[in-house]
Amino acid sequence: NWNHLSRIYPKGLRLNSKNYSPVLAWSMGCQFAALNFQSPGNPLFINNGFFRQNGNCGYVLKPKEVRSGKFIIPDRYLYSTLTIEVISCSYLPKPKGKKRGECIDPYVEVQVFDVDNEGKEVSKGYKTKIVQDNGLFPVWEKEIFKFPILNTHVAMLLLTVWDKDFGSDDFIAAASIPISCLKQGYRHVRIRDSNNTNFGPFDFASLFIKSHIEEVHCSSRSLRA
């Protein structure tokens, strides 16, 4: 991927247009990771968040670890820890574009997608408690989650808001942020619908979180590819 362009795309036999996670392809320096944009879900949410870097122009420079011709492999897997506290949401719309109906019962799913030092994609996720009948301003107490971050240049944070329902839960909104772009402290995160838009009912919808990244200093060895 240093001398040629690589394009990754879903297998042609995926007749239901399911997507794959593009995180592993990005970690290997692949220039094109094609996805089915007609299939909303975690892979597309991650892709949308990743390419909001660089002014949302559609182009993101590969990290120097991939461009330099060298891999920096930590001697210890865990070299930083991400802590996310989910505090509240504001002005959550009803699912599926509904304007009337019962109050929603929201909860937040917090996930991190990363690649370990053996070239395997790893993910970890947690869910907050359910807040009953409150889509206007649901508040959570002491919902604190910790994640190991193995490769900060490819790791992605995905925040998804759901409405607890009988049977399958209803999707409300999501936001995806590259760990390398995540600002620490108290932050309001704009959340988007399944089509990656945040206007109309989503004009004021947001998620209030506190984030902290603790660096763990460890030695490393450089291997030339």
PDB file of C-alpha atoms in Angstrom:
ATOM      1  CA  ASN A   1       0.000   0.000   0.000  1.00  0.00           C
ATOM      2  CA  TRP A   2       3.020   2.313  -0.167  1.00  0.00           C
ATOM      3  CA  ASN A   3       3.473   1.988  -3.927  1.00  0.00           C
ATOM      4  CA  HIS A   4      -0.003   1.036  -5.168  1.00  0.00           C
ATOM      5  CA  LEU A   5      -3.639   1.852  -4.519  1.00  0.00           C
ATOM      6  CA  SER A   6      -5.766  -0.774  -2.775  1.00  0.00           C
ATOM      7  CA  ARG A   7      -9.556  -0.991  -2.901  1.00  0.00           C
ATOM      8  CA  ILE A   8     -11.531  -3.095  -0.430  1.00  0.00           C
ATOM      9  CA  TYR A   9     -15.213  -3.792  -1.050  1.00  0.00           C
ATOM     10  CA  PRO A  10     -17.993  -6.074   0.259  1.00  0.00           C
ATOM     11  CA  LYS A  11     -18.132  -9.588  -1.122  1.00  0.00           C
ATOM     12  CA  GLY A  12     -20.384  -9.828  -4.165  1.00  0.00           C
ATOM     13  CA  LEU A  13     -22.383 -12.668  -2.621  1.00  0.00           C
ATOM     14  CA  ARG A  14     -23.694 -10.390   0.142  1.00  0.00           C
ATOM     15  CA  LEU A  15     -27.141 -10.122  -1.397  1.00  0.00           C
ATOM     16  CA  ASN A  16     -28.547  -8.346   1.656  1.00  0.00           C
ATOM     17  CA  SER A  17     -25.984  -5.504   1.243  1.00  0.00           C
ATOM     18  CA  LYS A  18     -24.395  -6.073   4.650  1.00  0.00           C
ATOM     19  CA  ASN A  19     -21.237  -4.091   5.364  1.00  0.00           C
ATOM     20  CA  TYR A  20     -17.869  -4.976   6.865  1.00  0.00           C
ATOM     21  CA  SER A  21     -15.959  -2.839   9.356  1.00  0.00           C
ATOM     22  CA  PRO A  22     -13.469  -0.583   7.516  1.00  0.00           C
ATOM     23  CA  VAL A  23     -11.195  -0.118  10.557  1.00  0.00           C
ATOM     24  CA  LEU A  24      -8.872  -3.006   9.705  1.00  0.00           C
ATOM     25  CA  ALA A  25      -8.494  -1.848   6.082  1.00  0.00           C
ATOM     26  CA  TRP A  26      -7.580   1.678   7.241  1.00  0.00           C
ATOM     27  CA  SER A  27      -5.005   0.268   9.680  1.00  0.00           C
ATOM     28  CA  MET A  28      -3.288  -1.508   6.778  1.00  0.00           C
ATOM     29  CA  GLY A  29      -3.090   1.704   4.751  1.00  0.00           C
ATOM     30  CA  CYS A  30      -5.713   0.758   2.156  1.00  0.00           C
ATOM     31  CA  GLN A  31      -6.738   3.873   0.236  1.00  0.00           C
ATOM     32  CA  PHE A  32     -10.318   2.844  -0.642  1.00  0.00           C
ATOM     33  CA  ALA A  33     -12.689   1.007   1.692  1.00  0.00           C
ATOM     34  CA  ALA A  34     -15.985   0.826  -0.227  1.00  0.00           C
ATOM     35  CA  LEU A  35     -19.238   0.390   1.708  1.00  0.00           C
ATOM     36  CA  ASN A  36     -22.902  -0.046   0.863  1.00  0.00           C
ATOM     37  CA  PHE A  37     -24.369   3.357   1.689  1.00  0.00           C
ATOM     38  CA  GLN A  38     -27.901   1.972   1.458  1.00  0.00           C
ATOM     39  CA  SER A  39     -27.254  -0.137   4.594  1.00  0.00           C
ATOM     40  CA  PRO A  40     -27.101   1.951   7.790  1.00  0.00           C
ATOM     41  CA  GLY A  41     -25.286   0.377  10.711  1.00  0.00           C
ATOM     42  CA  ASN A  42     -22.078   0.483  12.730  1.00  0.00           C
ATOM     43  CA  PRO A  43     -19.679   0.233   9.735  1.00  0.00           C
ATOM     44  CA  LEU A  44     -21.327   3.193   8.010  1.00  0.00           C
ATOM     45  CA  PHE A  45     -21.514   5.223  11.244  1.00  0.00           C
ATOM     46  CA  ILE A  46     -17.788   4.610  11.785  1.00  0.00           C
ATOM     47  CA  ASN A  47     -17.009   5.599   8.204  1.00  0.00           C
ATOM     48  CA  ASN A  48     -19.012   8.824   8.513  1.00  0.00           C
ATOM     49  CA  GLY A  49     -17.210   9.798  11.712  1.00  0.00           C
ATOM     50  CA  PHE A  50     -13.782   8.951  10.328  1.00  0.00           C
ATOM     51  CA  PHE A  51     -14.179  11.158   7.268  1.00  0.00           C
ATOM     52  CA  ARG A  52     -15.477  14.161   9.185  1.00  0.00           C
ATOM     53  CA  GLN A  53     -11.792  14.759   9.844  1.00  0.00           C
ATOM     54  CA  ASN A  54      -9.991  17.272   7.650  1.00  0.00           C
ATOM     55  CA  GLY A  55     -13.000  19.542   7.197  1.00  0.00           C
ATOM     56  CA  ASN A  56     -15.235  16.726   5.921  1.00  0.00           C
ATOM     57  CA  CYS A  57     -13.565  17.024   2.509  1.00  0.00           C
ATOM     58  CA  GLY A  58     -13.548  13.248   1.964  1.00  0.00           C
ATOM     59  CA  TYR A  59      -9.764  12.833   2.172  1.00  0.00           C
ATOM     60  CA  VAL A  60      -7.795  11.810   5.286  1.00  0.00           C
ATOM     61  CA  LEU A  61      -4.011  11.520   5.279  1.00  0.00           C
ATOM     62  CA  LYS A  62      -2.764   8.116   6.384  1.00  0.00           C
ATOM     63  CA  PRO A  63      -0.911   8.201   9.737  1.00  0.00           C
ATOM     64  CA  LYS A  64       2.861   8.382   9.609  1.00  0.00           C
ATOM     65  CA  GLU A  65       3.113   4.857  11.081  1.00  0.00           C
ATOM     66  CA  VAL A  66       1.653   3.596   7.799  1.00  0.00           C
ATOM     67  CA  ARG A  67       3.392   6.077   5.474  1.00  0.00           C
ATOM     68  CA  SER A  68       6.940   5.810   6.837  1.00  0.00           C
ATOM     69  CA  GLY A  69       7.672   2.214   5.844  1.00  0.00           C
ATOM     70  CA  LYS A  70       8.092   1.264   9.501  1.00  0.00           C
ATOM     71  CA  PHE A  71       5.768  -0.255  12.059  1.00  0.00           C
ATOM     72  CA  ILE A  72       6.024   0.853  15.685  1.00  0.00           C
ATOM     73  CA  ILE A  73       4.988  -2.113  17.827  1.00  0.00           C
ATOM     74  CA  PRO A  74       4.606  -1.500  21.578  1.00  0.00           C
ATOM     75  CA  ASP A  75       6.183  -4.124  23.828  1.00  0.00           C
ATOM     76  CA  ARG A  76       3.031  -4.012  25.933  1.00  0.00           C
ATOM     77  CA  TYR A  77      -0.433  -4.077  24.375  1.00  0.00           C
ATOM     78  CA  LEU A  78      -2.002  -1.492  26.670  1.00  0.00           C
ATOM     79  CA  TYR A  79      -0.400   1.906  26.234  1.00  0.00           C
ATOM     80  CA  SER A  80      -3.418   4.133  26.898  1.00  0.00           C
ATOM     81  CA  THR A  81      -6.806   3.899  28.565  1.00  0.00           C
ATOM     82  CA  LEU A  82      -9.920   5.752  27.432  1.00  0.00           C
ATOM     83  CA  THR A  83     -12.534   6.616  30.055  1.00  0.00           C
ATOM     84  CA  ILE A  84     -15.987   7.705  28.901  1.00  0.00           C
ATOM     85  CA  GLU A  85     -18.677   8.962  31.268  1.00  0.00           C
ATOM     86  CA  VAL A  86     -22.173   9.278  29.814  1.00  0.00           C
ATOM     87  CA  ILE A  87     -23.937  12.143  31.595  1.00  0.00           C
ATOM     88  CA  SER A  88     -27.080  13.132  29.674  1.00  0.00           C
ATOM     89  CA  CYS A  89     -28.843  13.596  26.333  1.00  0.00           C
ATOM     90  CA  SER A  90     -30.875  16.522  25.047  1.00  0.00           C
ATOM     91  CA  TYR A  91     -33.907  16.746  22.737  1.00  0.00           C
ATOM     92  CA  LEU A  92     -33.983  13.186  21.491  1.00  0.00           C
ATOM     93  CA  PRO A  93     -36.487  12.666  18.651  1.00  0.00           C
ATOM     94  CA  LYS A  94     -38.759   9.674  18.444  1.00  0.00           C
ATOM     95  CA  PRO A  95     -37.552   6.702  16.377  1.00  0.00           C
ATOM     96  CA  LYS A  96     -38.382   6.169  12.711  1.00  0.00           C
ATOM     97  CA  GLY A  97     -39.423   9.798  12.177  1.00  0.00           C
ATOM     98  CA  LYS A  98     -42.518   9.530  14.374  1.00  0.00           C
ATOM     99  CA  LYS A  99     -44.024  12.805  15.592  1.00  0.00           C
ATOM    100  CA  ARG A 100     -46.532  11.327  18.030  1.00  0.00           C
ATOM    101  CA  GLY A 101     -46.594   8.404  20.404  1.00  0.00           C
ATOM    102  CA  GLU A 102     -45.360   7.350  23.792  1.00  0.00           C
ATOM    103  CA  CYS A 103     -42.281   8.832  25.420  1.00  0.00           C
ATOM    104  CA  ILE A 104     -39.086   6.983  24.584  1.00  0.00           C
ATOM    105  CA  ASP A 105     -36.984   4.982  27.062  1.00  0.00           C
ATOM    106  CA  PRO A 106     -33.434   5.829  25.986  1.00  0.00           C
ATOM    107  CA  TYR A 107     -30.122   4.208  26.762  1.00  0.00           C
ATOM    108  CA  VAL A 108     -26.656   4.722  25.280  1.00  0.00           C
ATOM    109  CA  GLU A 109     -24.332   2.096  23.838  1.00  0.00           C
ATOM    110  CA  VAL A 110     -20.624   2.996  23.994  1.00  0.00           C
ATOM    111  CA  GLN A 111     -18.244   1.033  21.770  1.00  0.00           C
ATOM    112  CA  VAL A 112     -14.603   1.233  20.709  1.00  0.00           C
ATOM    113  CA  PHE A 113     -13.305  -0.392  17.515  1.00  0.00           C
ATOM    114  CA  ASP A 114      -9.558  -0.912  17.299  1.00  0.00           C
ATOM    115  CA  VAL A 115      -6.835  -3.099  15.779  1.00  0.00           C
ATOM    116  CA  ASP A 116      -4.404  -5.013  17.974  1.00  0.00           C
ATOM    117  CA  ASN A 117      -0.703  -5.476  17.362  1.00  0.00           C
ATOM    118  CA  GLU A 118      -1.279  -8.811  15.618  1.00  0.00           C
ATOM    119  CA  GLY A 119      -3.370  -7.140  12.912  1.00  0.00           C
ATOM    120  CA  LYS A 120      -6.734  -8.330  14.245  1.00  0.00           C
ATOM    121  CA  GLU A 121      -9.728  -6.072  14.689  1.00  0.00           C
ATOM    122  CA  VAL A 122     -11.018  -5.887  18.253  1.00  0.00           C
ATOM    123  CA  SER A 123     -14.062  -4.190  19.731  1.00  0.00           C
ATOM    124  CA  LYS A 124     -15.507  -3.619  23.168  1.00  0.00           C
ATOM    125  CA  GLY A 125     -18.811  -2.120  24.230  1.00  0.00           C
ATOM    126  CA  TYR A 126     -21.007  -1.214  27.185  1.00  0.00           C
ATOM    127  CA  LYS A 127     -24.588  -0.053  27.678  1.00  0.00           C
ATOM    128  CA  THR A 128     -25.953   2.460  30.153  1.00  0.00           C
ATOM    129  CA  LYS A 129     -29.046   1.916  32.245  1.00  0.00           C
ATOM    130  CA  ILE A 130     -32.435   2.696  30.700  1.00  0.00           C
ATOM    131  CA  VAL A 131     -34.106   6.012  31.538  1.00  0.00           C
ATOM    132  CA  GLN A 132     -37.863   5.572  31.509  1.00  0.00           C
ATOM    133  CA  ASP A 133     -40.186   7.973  29.643  1.00  0.00           C
ATOM    134  CA  ASN A 134     -37.716  10.796  29.034  1.00  0.00           C
ATOM    135  CA  GLY A 135     -36.550  11.848  25.588  1.00  0.00           C
ATOM    136  CA  LEU A 136     -36.235  15.532  26.455  1.00  0.00           C
ATOM    137  CA  PHE A 137     -33.390  15.432  28.956  1.00  0.00           C
ATOM    138  CA  PRO A 138     -32.465  11.940  30.223  1.00  0.00           C
ATOM    139  CA  VAL A 139     -29.702  11.919  32.851  1.00  0.00           C
ATOM    140  CA  TRP A 140     -27.411   9.067  33.889  1.00  0.00           C
ATOM    141  CA  GLU A 141     -25.430   8.825  37.117  1.00  0.00           C
ATOM    142  CA  LYS A 142     -21.997   7.236  37.374  1.00  0.00           C
ATOM    143  CA  GLU A 143     -22.158   5.548  33.985  1.00  0.00           C
ATOM    144  CA  ILE A 144     -18.382   5.324  33.519  1.00  0.00           C
ATOM    145  CA  PHE A 145     -16.727   2.948  31.051  1.00  0.00           C
ATOM    146  CA  LYS A 146     -13.044   2.173  30.419  1.00  0.00           C
ATOM    147  CA  PHE A 147     -11.491   0.945  27.182  1.00  0.00           C
ATOM    148  CA  PRO A 148      -7.952  -0.137  26.297  1.00  0.00           C
ATOM    149  CA  ILE A 149      -6.679   1.757  23.244  1.00  0.00           C
ATOM    150  CA  LEU A 150      -4.100  -0.224  21.290  1.00  0.00           C
ATOM    151  CA  ASN A 151      -3.622   1.936  18.163  1.00  0.00           C
ATOM    152  CA  THR A 152      -4.757   5.523  18.548  1.00  0.00           C
ATOM    153  CA  HIS A 153      -4.304   6.307  14.834  1.00  0.00           C
ATOM    154  CA  VAL A 154      -7.110   3.905  13.805  1.00  0.00           C
ATOM    155  CA  ALA A 155      -9.266   3.412  16.928  1.00  0.00           C
ATOM    156  CA  MET A 156     -12.846   4.734  16.687  1.00  0.00           C
ATOM    157  CA  LEU A 157     -15.371   5.630  19.379  1.00  0.00           C
ATOM    158  CA  LEU A 158     -19.029   4.945  18.536  1.00  0.00           C
ATOM    159  CA  LEU A 159     -21.880   6.345  20.645  1.00  0.00           C
ATOM    160  CA  THR A 160     -25.356   5.031  19.806  1.00  0.00           C
ATOM    161  CA  VAL A 161     -28.649   6.063  21.397  1.00  0.00           C
ATOM    162  CA  TRP A 162     -31.440   3.467  21.476  1.00  0.00           C
ATOM    163  CA  ASP A 163     -35.070   3.368  22.552  1.00  0.00           C
ATOM    164  CA  LYS A 164     -35.805   0.308  24.676  1.00  0.00           C
ATOM    165  CA  ASP A 165     -38.823  -1.472  23.240  1.00  0.00           C
ATOM    166  CA  PHE A 166     -40.524  -4.844  23.280  1.00  0.00           C
ATOM    167  CA  GLY A 167     -38.746  -7.214  20.947  1.00  0.00           C
ATOM    168  CA  SER A 168     -35.986  -5.307  19.129  1.00  0.00           C
ATOM    169  CA  ASP A 169     -34.910  -1.868  20.340  1.00  0.00           C
ATOM    170  CA  ASP A 170     -35.327   1.154  18.059  1.00  0.00           C
ATOM    171  CA  PHE A 171     -32.367   3.166  16.792  1.00  0.00           C
ATOM    172  CA  ILE A 172     -32.466   6.883  17.659  1.00  0.00           C
ATOM    173  CA  ALA A 173     -29.128   8.426  16.696  1.00  0.00           C
ATOM    174  CA  ALA A 174     -25.370   7.888  16.665  1.00  0.00           C
ATOM    175  CA  ALA A 175     -22.047   9.704  16.660  1.00  0.00           C
ATOM    176  CA  SER A 176     -18.611   8.364  15.768  1.00  0.00           C
ATOM    177  CA  ILE A 177     -15.300  10.031  16.653  1.00  0.00           C
ATOM    178  CA  PRO A 178     -11.700   9.021  15.855  1.00  0.00           C
ATOM    179  CA  ILE A 179      -9.795   8.565  19.109  1.00  0.00           C
ATOM    180  CA  SER A 180      -6.993  10.701  17.664  1.00  0.00           C
ATOM    181  CA  CYS A 181      -9.471  13.606  17.332  1.00  0.00           C
ATOM    182  CA  LEU A 182     -11.268  13.146  20.662  1.00  0.00           C
ATOM    183  CA  LYS A 183     -10.982  16.195  22.903  1.00  0.00           C
ATOM    184  CA  GLN A 184     -10.814  15.449  26.596  1.00  0.00           C
ATOM    185  CA  GLY A 185     -13.087  16.846  29.292  1.00  0.00           C
ATOM    186  CA  TYR A 186     -16.781  17.694  29.214  1.00  0.00           C
ATOM    187  CA  ARG A 187     -18.156  17.755  25.672  1.00  0.00           C
ATOM    188  CA  HIS A 188     -21.498  18.021  23.911  1.00  0.00           C
ATOM    189  CA  VAL A 189     -21.513  15.575  20.983  1.00  0.00           C
ATOM    190  CA  ARG A 190     -23.898  16.230  18.100  1.00  0.00           C
ATOM    191  CA  ILE A 191     -25.718  13.028  17.201  1.00  0.00           C
ATOM    192  CA  ARG A 192     -27.024  12.120  13.748  1.00  0.00           C
ATOM    193  CA  ASP A 193     -29.767   9.989  12.264  1.00  0.00           C
ATOM    194  CA  SER A 194     -29.239   6.805  10.241  1.00  0.00           C
ATOM    195  CA  ASN A 195     -28.647   8.902   7.098  1.00  0.00           C
ATOM    196  CA  ASN A 196     -25.821  10.891   8.745  1.00  0.00           C
ATOM    197  CA  THR A 197     -27.855  14.125   8.925  1.00  0.00           C
ATOM    198  CA  ASN A 198     -28.387  16.313  11.967  1.00  0.00           C
ATOM    199  CA  PHE A 199     -31.057  18.789  10.908  1.00  0.00           C
ATOM    200  CA  GLY A 200     -34.829  18.838  11.324  1.00  0.00           C
ATOM    201  CA  PRO A 201     -35.693  16.839  14.466  1.00  0.00           C
ATOM    202  CA  PHE A 202     -31.957  16.518  15.172  1.00  0.00           C
ATOM    203  CA  ASP A 203     -31.188  20.262  15.193  1.00  0.00           C
ATOM    204  CA  PHE A 204     -30.690  20.293  18.959  1.00  0.00           C
ATOM    205  CA  ALA A 205     -30.125  16.610  19.708  1.00  0.00           C
ATOM    206  CA  SER A 206     -26.860  15.999  21.549  1.00  0.00           C
ATOM    207  CA  LEU A 207     -25.090  13.696  23.956  1.00  0.00           C
ATOM    208  CA  PHE A 208     -23.189  15.102  26.958  1.00  0.00           C
ATOM    209  CA  ILE A 209     -20.102  13.104  27.942  1.00  0.00           C
ATOM    210  CA  LYS A 210     -16.826  13.403  29.814  1.00  0.00           C
ATOM    211  CA  SER A 211     -13.751  11.787  28.267  1.00  0.00           C
ATOM    212  CA  HIS A 212     -10.234  11.191  29.529  1.00  0.00           C
ATOM    213  CA  ILE A 213      -7.251   9.424  27.978  1.00  0.00           C
ATOM    214  CA  GLU A 214      -4.488   8.229  30.266  1.00  0.00           C
ATOM    215  CA  GLU A 215      -1.190   7.518  28.553  1.00  0.00           C
ATOM    216  CA  VAL A 216       0.880   4.546  29.708  1.00  0.00           C
ATOM    217  CA  HIS A 217       4.535   5.009  28.796  1.00  0.00           C
ATOM    218  CA  CYS A 218       6.132   1.878  27.424  1.00  0.00           C
ATOM    219  CA  SER A 219       9.188   1.045  25.358  1.00  0.00           C
ATOM    220  CA  SER A 220       8.807   0.131  21.703  1.00  0.00           C
ATOM    221  CA  ARG A 221      10.824  -1.418  18.964  1.00  0.00           C
ATOM    222  CA  SER A 222      10.815  -0.357  15.371  1.00  0.00           C
ATOM    223  CA  LEU A 223      10.545  -2.972  12.636  1.00  0.00           C
ATOM    224  CA  ARG A 224      11.271  -2.110   9.025  1.00  0.00           C
ATOM    225  CA  ALA A 225       8.732  -3.593   6.626  1.00  0.00           C
TER     226      ALA A 225
END
